[in-house]
Amino acid sequence: MPLDFGPVNGHIIGKVMRDTTRRVVEQIRAKLYVEVLFEVKDIKDEVKDTKDDKRTDFVTEVDRAAQDTYLRQLGECFPDFGIVAEEFGYRTPCYVKDHEIFFTIDGIDGTRAFLDQRSKGIGTAIALVYDGEVIASYTANVLTNELYYYRPESDNTHRLGDFGQRRLLQIDARKRLFNQDVLLRNGPTHYSPLVQRMARGGREGGLFEDVQIEGGSIAVFMMRLWNGDVGGVVLHVGSQKPWDIVPVIGLSWRLGFVFMRIESEGNALTEFEPTVSMETVLWNHETLIVHKSRLEEISTWLVG
């Protein structure tokens, strides 16, 4: 069924989303290498809330500025679409009759990494939802200036490089998990026994060859999976905010990845379909994300 955007089409929406994301990346990079590095006193850190793992979350003036850029561009171009954004609990409803169309906005994804001036883990992300389907997702790695995206009404998913190089994102279905690493947010001991077993290493009966660990931006974290650098990722139990998880769900589904609930008891993985909405949802289970081509290998490993 064709999508109904009124007077605009998917090409226009995609161009605005791509160009605005690029502008935000340039905005954050400028602040990272000038104001934060040499004028830390000008960045007013404010405690925002406490994350599920008890770490403090922050908001800075740069977060606000990045979000304002998204709000201004998207709001001016698509005033009838809803928006849900991270800072200040920003939220506007959709005014398109008979449809629920909205953007999710995360100005700086990985604020703690930004404040610490880390060499990785800083991202920005937006997505567009149309009646429960993520029809566009744009996630950027601020430090490498890479953009992973797909636009509405297109069958292609792209990886756009720092100098404008673009290639289609495709998953090599021939690879085995046994020959790939799993990416975690913390060391294996922070996870359930089944995850620890997965992460043992192939020679010790694990599902994956080895473990890699990375914090910071969830969008940048997931890029490692989308580009084939790792074979799977595991997310902790916790609240999933729309600006964080909706862009991830969109790009993951687009590339053929599946979400699997890691059962708290027993030796089981159950595929599930994440909720896509403007609301924060609780995932009360660890989650394994792998490509659908690996499911047979996983089934064999579980009974082995």
Short mmCIF file of C-alpha atoms in Angstrom, two decimals:
data_model
loop_
_atom_site.label_atom_id
_atom_site.label_comp_id
_atom_site.label_asym_id
_atom_site.label_seq_id
_atom_site.Cartn_x
_atom_site.Cartn_y
_atom_site.Cartn_z
CA MET A 1 0.00 0.00 0.00
CA PRO A 2 1.48 3.42 -0.97
CA LEU A 3 2.27 5.84 1.84
CA ASP A 4 0.29 9.06 2.06
CA PHE A 5 2.39 12.07 3.06
CA GLY A 6 0.17 14.71 1.55
CA PRO A 7 2.07 17.25 -0.59
CA VAL A 8 5.53 15.68 -0.05
CA ASN A 9 7.08 12.34 -0.98
CA GLY A 10 9.73 9.96 0.36
CA HIS A 11 12.52 11.61 -1.64
CA ILE A 12 11.86 14.99 -0.06
CA ILE A 13 11.55 13.56 3.44
CA GLY A 14 14.74 11.54 3.04
CA LYS A 15 16.71 14.52 1.78
CA VAL A 16 15.62 16.70 4.70
CA MET A 17 16.40 13.95 7.23
CA ARG A 18 19.81 13.23 5.71
CA ASP A 19 20.87 16.85 5.35
CA THR A 20 19.67 17.75 8.85
CA THR A 21 21.54 14.81 10.40
CA ARG A 22 24.70 15.89 8.57
CA ARG A 23 24.24 19.44 9.88
CA VAL A 24 23.85 18.19 13.45
CA VAL A 25 27.01 16.07 13.14
CA GLU A 26 28.98 19.15 12.04
CA GLN A 27 27.47 21.12 14.92
CA ILE A 28 28.49 18.53 17.53
CA ARG A 29 31.99 18.08 16.06
CA ALA A 30 32.59 21.81 16.23
CA LYS A 31 31.65 21.90 19.91
CA LEU A 32 33.66 18.79 20.74
CA TYR A 33 36.94 20.05 19.39
CA VAL A 34 36.62 23.71 20.38
CA GLU A 35 34.31 24.53 23.29
CA VAL A 36 34.51 21.26 25.21
CA LEU A 37 38.25 20.89 24.77
CA PHE A 38 39.23 24.49 25.52
CA GLU A 39 36.25 26.08 27.27
CA VAL A 40 34.71 23.43 29.46
CA LYS A 41 33.29 26.12 31.73
CA ASP A 42 30.92 27.18 28.94
CA ILE A 43 29.21 23.78 28.85
CA LYS A 44 26.74 23.68 31.73
CA ASP A 45 26.31 20.08 32.73
CA GLU A 46 22.98 19.23 34.25
CA VAL A 47 21.95 15.94 35.76
CA LYS A 48 18.96 14.64 33.76
CA ASP A 49 18.06 11.35 35.44
CA THR A 50 19.53 8.07 36.55
CA LYS A 51 19.89 5.22 34.08
CA ASP A 52 18.73 1.67 34.80
CA ASP A 53 22.32 0.69 35.64
CA LYS A 54 22.45 3.54 38.24
CA ARG A 55 24.86 5.71 36.20
CA THR A 56 24.03 9.42 36.10
CA ASP A 57 22.70 10.80 32.81
CA PHE A 58 23.56 14.34 31.72
CA VAL A 59 22.22 17.00 29.39
CA THR A 60 24.40 19.80 28.02
CA GLU A 61 23.84 22.95 26.02
CA VAL A 62 25.17 21.05 23.03
CA ASP A 63 22.41 18.43 23.43
CA ARG A 64 19.89 21.22 23.41
CA ALA A 65 21.40 22.92 20.37
CA ALA A 66 21.50 19.67 18.38
CA GLN A 67 17.88 18.91 19.27
CA ASP A 68 16.84 22.45 18.36
CA THR A 69 18.37 22.03 14.91
CA TYR A 70 16.34 18.86 14.32
CA LEU A 71 13.17 20.44 15.69
CA ARG A 72 13.51 23.55 13.57
CA GLN A 73 14.23 21.72 10.30
CA LEU A 74 11.76 18.88 10.70
CA GLY A 75 9.07 21.07 12.25
CA GLU A 76 9.26 23.66 9.48
CA CYS A 77 9.27 21.10 6.66
CA PHE A 78 6.71 18.67 8.11
CA PRO A 79 4.52 20.62 10.55
CA ASP A 80 1.76 17.99 10.62
CA PHE A 81 4.03 15.14 11.74
CA GLY A 82 4.40 14.37 15.43
CA ILE A 83 7.76 14.54 17.20
CA VAL A 84 9.14 12.91 20.34
CA ALA A 85 12.59 14.05 21.46
CA GLU A 86 14.87 13.40 24.40
CA GLU A 87 15.45 16.78 26.03
CA PHE A 88 12.75 18.51 28.12
CA GLY A 89 10.33 15.67 27.39
CA TYR A 90 9.58 17.34 24.05
CA ARG A 91 6.53 15.91 22.34
CA THR A 92 4.04 17.13 19.71
CA PRO A 93 1.12 15.13 18.29
CA CYS A 94 0.52 14.08 14.70
CA TYR A 95 -2.08 16.15 12.83
CA VAL A 96 -2.31 13.95 9.73
CA LYS A 97 -5.85 12.62 9.52
CA ASP A 98 -6.28 8.85 9.95
CA HIS A 99 -2.54 8.25 10.45
CA GLU A 100 0.03 8.28 13.25
CA ILE A 101 3.23 9.72 11.77
CA PHE A 102 6.03 10.93 14.02
CA PHE A 103 9.78 11.54 14.23
CA THR A 104 12.03 10.39 17.08
CA ILE A 105 15.01 12.64 17.82
CA ASP A 106 18.19 12.06 19.83
CA GLY A 107 20.39 15.12 19.44
CA ILE A 108 23.47 13.62 21.07
CA ASP A 109 23.41 9.87 21.59
CA GLY A 110 26.22 9.22 24.06
CA THR A 111 26.38 12.47 26.06
CA ARG A 112 28.68 10.92 28.66
CA ALA A 113 31.17 9.98 25.94
CA PHE A 114 30.86 13.51 24.56
CA LEU A 115 31.61 15.08 27.96
CA ASP A 116 34.59 12.77 28.46
CA GLN A 117 35.93 13.66 24.98
CA ARG A 118 36.22 10.00 24.08
CA SER A 119 37.46 8.87 20.69
CA LYS A 120 34.34 6.76 20.09
CA GLY A 121 30.76 6.28 21.24
CA ILE A 122 29.25 9.64 20.19
CA GLY A 123 26.30 9.55 17.83
CA THR A 124 23.08 11.23 16.76
CA ALA A 125 19.91 9.57 15.49
CA ILE A 126 16.45 10.26 14.08
CA ALA A 127 13.72 8.01 12.74
CA LEU A 128 10.30 8.36 11.13
CA VAL A 129 7.38 6.11 12.10
CA TYR A 130 4.26 5.67 9.96
CA ASP A 131 1.38 3.79 11.61
CA GLY A 132 3.71 1.64 13.70
CA GLU A 133 6.32 0.99 10.99
CA VAL A 134 9.78 2.58 11.04
CA ILE A 135 9.90 3.84 7.45
CA ALA A 136 13.13 5.87 7.76
CA SER A 137 16.13 5.81 10.08
CA TYR A 138 19.24 7.99 10.06
CA THR A 139 22.02 7.22 12.55
CA ALA A 140 25.40 8.94 12.48
CA ASN A 141 28.77 8.32 14.09
CA VAL A 142 29.87 11.84 14.99
CA LEU A 143 33.58 11.06 15.21
CA THR A 144 33.90 9.15 11.93
CA ASN A 145 31.21 11.21 10.15
CA GLU A 146 29.56 8.02 8.87
CA LEU A 147 25.82 7.89 8.26
CA TYR A 148 23.72 4.71 8.16
CA TYR A 149 20.27 5.29 6.71
CA TYR A 150 17.28 4.44 4.57
CA ARG A 151 14.58 6.82 3.41
CA PRO A 152 10.82 6.34 2.97
CA GLU A 153 9.68 4.52 -0.19
CA SER A 154 13.13 3.11 -0.95
CA ASP A 155 14.32 -0.50 -0.92
CA ASN A 156 17.96 0.46 -0.35
CA THR A 157 19.88 0.91 2.91
CA HIS A 158 23.12 2.88 2.72
CA ARG A 159 26.35 3.57 4.54
CA LEU A 160 27.60 7.05 3.68
CA GLY A 161 31.27 7.79 4.41
CA ASP A 162 33.11 10.91 5.52
CA PHE A 163 33.99 11.96 1.96
CA GLY A 164 30.67 11.12 0.36
CA GLN A 165 31.43 7.49 -0.50
CA ARG A 166 28.22 5.50 -0.43
CA ARG A 167 27.57 1.79 -0.56
CA LEU A 168 24.64 -0.49 0.03
CA LEU A 169 24.50 -2.16 3.43
CA GLN A 170 24.13 -5.92 3.02
CA ILE A 171 24.69 -8.82 5.39
CA ASP A 172 26.84 -11.79 4.36
CA ALA A 173 24.52 -14.69 5.16
CA ARG A 174 27.37 -17.22 4.73
CA LYS A 175 29.17 -16.16 7.91
CA ARG A 176 28.78 -18.30 11.01
CA LEU A 177 28.46 -16.90 14.51
CA PHE A 178 31.16 -19.37 15.56
CA ASN A 179 33.61 -17.26 13.51
CA GLN A 180 32.34 -13.88 14.71
CA ASP A 181 32.39 -11.96 17.97
CA VAL A 182 29.48 -10.89 20.18
CA LEU A 183 29.32 -7.25 21.26
CA LEU A 184 28.31 -6.47 24.86
CA ARG A 185 27.82 -3.26 26.83
CA ASN A 186 29.68 -4.67 29.86
CA GLY A 187 31.82 -7.69 30.72
CA PRO A 188 30.13 -11.13 30.49
CA THR A 189 29.79 -11.47 34.27
CA HIS A 190 27.19 -8.67 34.20
CA TYR A 191 24.85 -10.93 32.22
CA SER A 192 22.79 -14.07 32.72
CA PRO A 193 24.33 -17.58 32.64
CA LEU A 194 23.10 -18.14 29.07
CA VAL A 195 24.84 -15.00 27.81
CA GLN A 196 28.00 -16.01 29.66
CA ARG A 197 27.82 -19.38 27.96
CA MET A 198 27.37 -17.73 24.54
CA ALA A 199 30.41 -15.56 25.16
CA ARG A 200 32.80 -18.34 26.25
CA GLY A 201 34.49 -18.61 22.90
CA GLY A 202 33.93 -21.18 20.19
CA ARG A 203 36.60 -23.55 21.42
CA GLU A 204 34.98 -23.69 24.86
CA GLY A 205 31.48 -24.38 23.63
CA GLY A 206 30.36 -20.80 23.16
CA LEU A 207 28.12 -19.57 20.39
CA PHE A 208 30.56 -16.84 19.30
CA GLU A 209 34.29 -16.79 18.68
CA ASP A 210 35.05 -14.05 21.21
CA VAL A 211 33.69 -11.01 23.07
CA GLN A 212 34.01 -7.30 22.42
CA ILE A 213 32.78 -4.61 24.84
CA GLU A 214 31.67 -1.10 23.97
CA GLY A 215 29.71 1.63 25.76
CA GLY A 216 28.50 5.03 24.64
CA SER A 217 25.98 5.67 21.88
CA ILE A 218 23.55 2.82 21.21
CA ALA A 219 23.44 3.88 17.54
CA VAL A 220 27.23 3.68 17.14
CA PHE A 221 27.20 0.40 19.10
CA MET A 222 24.69 -1.08 16.65
CA MET A 223 26.67 0.07 13.61
CA ARG A 224 29.21 -2.62 14.49
CA LEU A 225 26.48 -5.19 13.89
CA TRP A 226 24.99 -3.59 10.79
CA ASN A 227 28.34 -3.39 8.99
CA GLY A 228 29.27 -7.00 9.82
CA ASP A 229 32.07 -6.19 12.27
CA VAL A 230 30.39 -8.45 14.88
CA GLY A 231 27.87 -11.25 14.57
CA GLY A 232 25.51 -10.36 17.41
CA VAL A 233 24.84 -7.89 20.20
CA VAL A 234 23.24 -8.30 23.62
CA LEU A 235 21.25 -5.53 25.30
CA HIS A 236 20.60 -5.38 29.04
CA VAL A 237 17.25 -5.48 30.81
CA GLY A 238 15.93 -1.93 31.00
CA SER A 239 13.78 0.92 29.77
CA GLN A 240 13.91 1.55 26.05
CA LYS A 241 13.24 5.17 25.19
CA PRO A 242 11.81 5.85 21.71
CA TRP A 243 14.62 8.18 20.59
CA ASP A 244 17.15 5.44 21.45
CA ILE A 245 15.46 2.26 20.31
CA VAL A 246 13.23 3.24 17.35
CA PRO A 247 16.14 4.09 14.97
CA VAL A 248 17.82 0.83 16.06
CA ILE A 249 14.67 -1.22 15.44
CA GLY A 250 14.21 0.34 12.01
CA LEU A 251 17.70 -0.28 10.66
CA SER A 252 17.91 -3.72 12.24
CA TRP A 253 14.62 -4.89 10.73
CA ARG A 254 15.53 -3.35 7.39
CA LEU A 255 18.72 -5.44 7.23
CA GLY A 256 17.04 -8.69 8.31
CA PHE A 257 18.04 -8.81 11.98
CA VAL A 258 15.79 -10.38 14.59
CA PHE A 259 15.30 -9.63 18.29
CA MET A 260 15.43 -12.60 20.65
CA ARG A 261 14.33 -12.62 24.27
CA ILE A 262 16.88 -14.34 26.53
CA GLU A 263 14.74 -16.23 29.01
CA SER A 264 15.70 -15.60 32.63
CA GLU A 265 15.34 -19.27 33.45
CA GLY A 266 16.34 -22.24 31.37
CA ASN A 267 18.18 -22.48 28.10
CA ALA A 268 15.91 -20.63 25.67
CA LEU A 269 15.84 -17.79 23.17
CA THR A 270 12.47 -16.56 21.92
CA GLU A 271 12.06 -14.27 18.93
CA PHE A 272 9.87 -11.21 19.60
CA GLU A 273 8.75 -8.07 17.80
CA PRO A 274 9.67 -4.86 19.67
CA THR A 275 6.98 -2.25 20.20
CA VAL A 276 7.34 0.91 18.10
CA SER A 277 5.65 3.91 19.71
CA MET A 278 6.21 7.35 21.22
CA GLU A 279 6.26 5.78 24.68
CA THR A 280 9.13 4.39 26.74
CA VAL A 281 8.79 0.61 27.06
CA LEU A 282 10.37 -1.79 29.53
CA TRP A 283 12.25 -4.80 28.23
CA ASN A 284 12.30 -7.03 31.30
CA HIS A 285 14.68 -9.46 29.64
CA GLU A 286 18.11 -9.39 28.03
CA THR A 287 17.93 -9.23 24.25
CA LEU A 288 20.09 -10.89 21.62
CA ILE A 289 20.06 -9.29 18.16
CA VAL A 290 21.34 -11.44 15.29
CA HIS A 291 20.70 -11.79 11.59
CA LYS A 292 17.88 -14.14 10.59
CA SER A 293 20.35 -16.24 8.57
CA ARG A 294 21.96 -17.35 11.88
CA LEU A 295 18.83 -18.81 13.47
CA GLU A 296 19.51 -22.41 12.44
CA GLU A 297 23.02 -22.19 13.90
CA ILE A 298 21.58 -20.86 17.17
CA SER A 299 19.02 -23.68 17.38
CA THR A 300 21.74 -26.28 16.87
CA TRP A 301 23.94 -24.67 19.51
CA LEU A 302 21.16 -24.53 22.11
CA VAL A 303 20.54 -28.28 21.97
CA GLY A 304 24.22 -29.17 21.62
#
